[in-house]
Amino acid sequence: MVNETNEVDAPRVLRVALLGCGTVGAQVARTMLTQREDLAAKSGCELDLVGVAVHDAGRPRPGIPDELLTDDPEALVADGGADIVIELIGGIDPPRRLVLSAIDRGASVVTANKALLAKHGEEIYAAAEREGVDIYYEAAVAGAIPIVRPLRESLVGDQILTIMGIVNGTTNYILDKMTTEHQDFATALATAQRLGFAEADPTADIEGFDAASKAAILASLAYHSTVRIDDVYREGITGVTSEDIEAAESMGCVIRLLAIARLDEAGRIEVRVHPATVAREHPLAMVQGANNAIFVEAANAGRLMFMGPGAGGSPTASAVTGDLVTVARNRLRGVENPAHSVYQGLPVAPMSETRTRYHLRFQVVDQPGVLAAAAGLLAGNRVSIHSVHQHAPRADDRPTGTAVLSMVTHLAREADVMACIAELERTGYVHGQVRFMRAEGL
Amino acid sequence: MVNETNEVDAPRVLRVALLGCGTVGAQVARTMLTQREDLAAKSGCELDLVGVAVHDAGRPRPGIPDELLTDDPEALVADGGADIVIELIGGIDPPRRLVLSAIDRGASVVTANKALLAKHGEEIYAAAEREGVDIYYEAAVAGAIPIVRPLRESLVGDQILTIMGIVNGTTNYILDKMTTEHQDFATALATAQRLGFAEADPTADIEGFDAASKAAILASLAYHSTVRIDDVYREGITGVTSEDIEAAESMGCVIRLLAIARLDEAGRIEVRVHPATVAREHPLAMVQGANNAIFVEAANAGRLMFMGPGAGGSPTASAVTGDLVTVARNRLRGVENPAHSVYQGLPVAPMSETRTRYHLRFQVVDQPGVLAAAAGLLAGNRVSIHSVHQHAPRADDRPTGTAVLSMVTHLAREADVMACIAELERTGYVHGQVRFMRAEGL
Ligand SMILES: NC(=O)c1ccc[n+]([C@@H]2O[C@H](COP(=O)([O-])OP(=O)(O)OC[C@H]3O[C@@H](n4cnc5c(N)ncnc54)[C@H](OP(=O)(O)O)[C@@H]3O)[C@@H](O)[C@H]2O)c1
Ligand SMILES: NC(=O)c1ccc[n+]([C@@H]2O[C@H](COP(=O)([O-])OP(=O)(O)OC[C@H]3O[C@@H](n4cnc5c(N)ncnc54)[C@H](OP(=O)(O)O)[C@@H]3O)[C@@H](O)[C@H]2O)c1
């Protein structure tokens, strides 16, 4: 602690440069400017905001003195003498360059940039380790929900078996609307955009890229290994139909976009993002609207669940500010925390070898022997059936003389199930496509 | 990080003394002995278990070498040369003496002892600060659920408005049985004891002492102030009747023992433990069996919820081991984390000035004017009524000619409501006791 009689010549002021002043950055700047004293008491020193880099320095920013603004983030990092750099611009470049340059100059870094860390984390963590500075990123996964620190510290003495989370609020909002208000995907997306839950270009969210970045970060932390976004199997929600939602409902399930990381039997990391059915009683099924939730199962700790707002200016800024105080405390005591250990160096399993349960749904000609044939085809591919349900198709949109087969498998290999689907679609008794959905949380 | 070329003369081995080898301690010892390499990789150094103090050193402990056992914890702390002491004996003494002695000898301390911290935290944190050693206690609140670190670090840049938690598994188990299986308190307690969810002497749990210790620790952390167990208003669940449970049910609520810490309008800390009604849709109502859950509302982060196993050997050991690794990492880098800041120094509000909602239930003579009289009495005490329900008493156990009045108030001062209750019981139209239950989570 810094006080008058401290013998060490501890700095009384730390210089902080803020890169980006948008949804999150503006809120961080406001907190730093209006809660100076409180943050000083919590950190043990003054946190002096020395500059705020934006794209358009001419636009006035309420509550932020003009003289702090600059449109030259490179110069702010190079010449600002910052002890701590907070990166809230987003995207890969310029953030990658700026973060590495800050580290090279001996600054500690706080960022919320999951895309950057999921792509270039290895390079950035190594640079931080080399220069002996901190890199903190609590806000990069699930906004205000503390999950990075719990994995990095609280659970570090345990073995993480599974992480399963709803880590993208936009897609959860859309799926929730499709479920509770029976909207189709396009309508639900439009609603989300109108209400500010989805961006004008929603690709990163609905195609699962955002969730995949977070899955990579979670898997890296949980398994002390390098996992990049390209290692993550990814399916978005654009293919989820109202019929899928209804079919899930009739089985007592809802559909959620899940980010999953788990250890498989061979000691490899399974890491994937895709829509999946979840039983209505499962805690993850209860996550409504744009909220996030992460379920962690560990060998000793058992089943833990973390819930809360996964995005938004204020919640995300809360996580960034918590990191800022932690980094400042470390800085004062002249230390850094290990950025990220990769001592386990586990490989990532190919998606084809993932084992989970599957829900298959397809239309068949309604005649004796078809169910037996389909079951035989699955068995021949090492896929065993847990339950099967045959019912008449909806009168309005199906040819007569057909039935719908709905099956839930036991644990099966992805490659085997994909082979079944391809074979089924080639038989004479299956009409059209075989729909499938992975079933999780059982 | 420690490696061959490290210039600093970092220790390669840290000596760890374990005090207590019961439910939690035995599991910690096993983890340390069977996962040496993994813990070494995570900590950056070997963690050498140098001794295990127990009450009865003659009793064999499977998996723990006899030569590590001692029945003299004082000598182990004084002469063991431990860098880290893990205290898992429980209770106030000898743990207080042992922890202070460990700190005086420059050892960092990990403990799960909420009773000790809620009573002597101030003294212990001050000693740790003075000696420059760590004191970590993630396991002291809600077992394996990471809540201490999130409050100490992740949310430190935010302002905590309310913490509301189910932090005692025994009482939650009992209340859950009373609700779902309509057992009375005595039967539910006996079931809990038979199944190992309650101890032979259940006082600490059912009278709310355990929850009150945790409430004190949470309030201290959230409000950077000194809050002791004696500052916590405490009511246990021994007075909760099957009728209370039914009455709550008829209003769409369940009864939970809650630990609550919040900032009141005057900037004081409200800190209390008591049974309360919670709406069935509230996340805290969904916490079943012996699980724990903590709900945190912060100014920026919004509403967060943490759920999981709040006790048990393995979950608690998981939290202790996480602390052990963190403390070891700090030790290697020659630093400690600020034990506990009390810079806000906020006062605790007296219970009489707490403001919450109340559910009142009492029997009245069934005649015109009684409702008006009761409402007038409340109004005269500044208590306004949100909703009221009058119904006939259950045929089997009430005199005829009476009715039951059930009222929910708006926010009201505790002292005013207690005055109403006393006055109501003195009127001629109220029969017997006025039952009340505070209503939370609205
Ligand atoms: N928004 C959320 O809810 C949320 C949640 C979790 C994590 N995050 C992450 O937080 C980061 C920031 O997100 P955001 O929503 O705050 O973004 P945003 O609203 O788009 O703000 C971006 C900011 O960066 C500035 N900027 C853009 N290009 C720049 C450049 N070349 N040089 C200097 N400044 C530049 C912009 O300047 P102008 O103001 O002049 O345009 C703006 O102030 C991203 O990594 C995002 O993934 C966001
Ligand atoms: N159990 C849980 O689920 C849980 C959860 C959260 C926190 N905690 C906390 O963790 C701590 C330990 O709990 P526990 O359940 O593991 O307790 P426990 O099972 O009763 O074990 C206590 C241990 O301390 C030893 N001991 C007792 N008095 C001693 C003395 N004077 N000198 C040396 N050793 C002594 C006992 O020795 P013997 O083995 O010879 O009897 C035993 O090994 C407590 O502070 C508790 O509040 C427990």
XYZ file of C-alpha atoms and ligand atoms in Angstrom, chain A residues 19-26 53-57 59 61 70-74 87-91 93-95 98 111-115 139-143 199 210 214 310-313 316 320, ligand 1:
96
model
C -7.873 3.708 -27.162
C -11.482 3.895 -28.374
C -14.345 5.858 -26.910
C -17.439 4.148 -28.270
C -20.094 2.123 -26.441
C -17.631 0.711 -23.917
C -14.794 3.257 -24.035
C -17.034 6.259 -23.342
C -7.859 8.005 -29.098
C -10.870 7.974 -31.408
C -11.506 7.816 -35.134
C -13.101 11.254 -35.349
C -11.449 13.610 -32.857
C -16.855 15.039 -32.678
C -17.837 13.686 -26.445
C -6.697 12.495 -30.423
C -7.157 10.671 -33.680
C -3.629 9.324 -33.537
C -3.631 6.228 -31.305
C -0.098 5.274 -32.463
C -7.740 -0.987 -25.908
C -11.427 -0.606 -26.785
C -11.317 -0.006 -30.535
C -12.225 -3.529 -31.574
C -11.244 -5.615 -34.584
C -6.018 -3.931 -36.880
C -4.973 -1.419 -35.654
C -5.543 -3.028 -32.190
C -1.260 -0.896 -30.849
C -8.672 -5.087 -23.488
C -12.179 -6.365 -24.230
C -11.173 -7.503 -27.698
C -12.059 -11.191 -28.035
C -11.489 -11.221 -31.800
C -14.561 -8.166 -20.522
C -13.641 -10.210 -23.600
C -15.874 -13.089 -22.537
C -19.433 -12.607 -21.308
C -19.152 -8.890 -20.512
C -25.871 -4.688 -35.308
C -18.168 -13.878 -31.840
C -14.990 -16.576 -26.763
C -22.988 -10.347 -21.426
C -22.662 -7.038 -23.244
C -23.633 -3.406 -23.217
C -21.602 -0.313 -22.437
C -18.587 -4.272 -20.154
C -12.731 -3.251 -17.854
N -20.304 -3.153 -26.987
C -20.345 -4.207 -26.208
O -21.400 -4.524 -25.615
C -19.116 -5.046 -25.987
C -19.164 -6.134 -25.107
C -18.010 -6.900 -24.878
C -16.847 -6.580 -25.549
N -16.834 -5.525 -26.431
C -15.584 -5.237 -27.133
O -15.163 -3.945 -26.761
C -14.465 -3.337 -27.855
C -15.108 -1.988 -28.155
O -16.459 -2.194 -28.474
P -17.474 -0.961 -28.638
O -18.827 -1.565 -28.736
O -17.226 0.056 -27.598
O -17.045 -0.384 -30.067
P -17.538 0.981 -30.775
O -18.754 1.519 -30.087
O -17.601 0.698 -32.214
O -16.344 1.983 -30.481
C -15.105 1.894 -31.131
C -14.283 3.117 -30.781
O -13.011 3.000 -31.413
C -12.751 4.191 -32.150
N -11.942 3.857 -33.326
C -12.294 3.084 -34.390
N -11.260 2.990 -35.242
C -10.237 3.720 -34.731
C -8.919 4.007 -35.121
N -8.403 3.506 -36.243
N -8.170 4.793 -34.324
C -8.671 5.300 -33.177
N -9.915 5.048 -32.739
C -10.681 4.263 -33.508
C -14.087 4.745 -32.517
O -13.953 6.163 -32.774
P -15.230 7.099 -33.103
O -15.955 7.223 -31.784
O -14.636 8.348 -33.572
O -16.018 6.342 -34.132
C -14.884 4.442 -31.263
O -14.695 5.425 -30.293
C -14.529 -4.336 -28.996
O -13.359 -5.121 -28.999
C -15.715 -5.200 -28.634
O -15.624 -6.511 -29.159
C -17.930 -4.761 -26.651
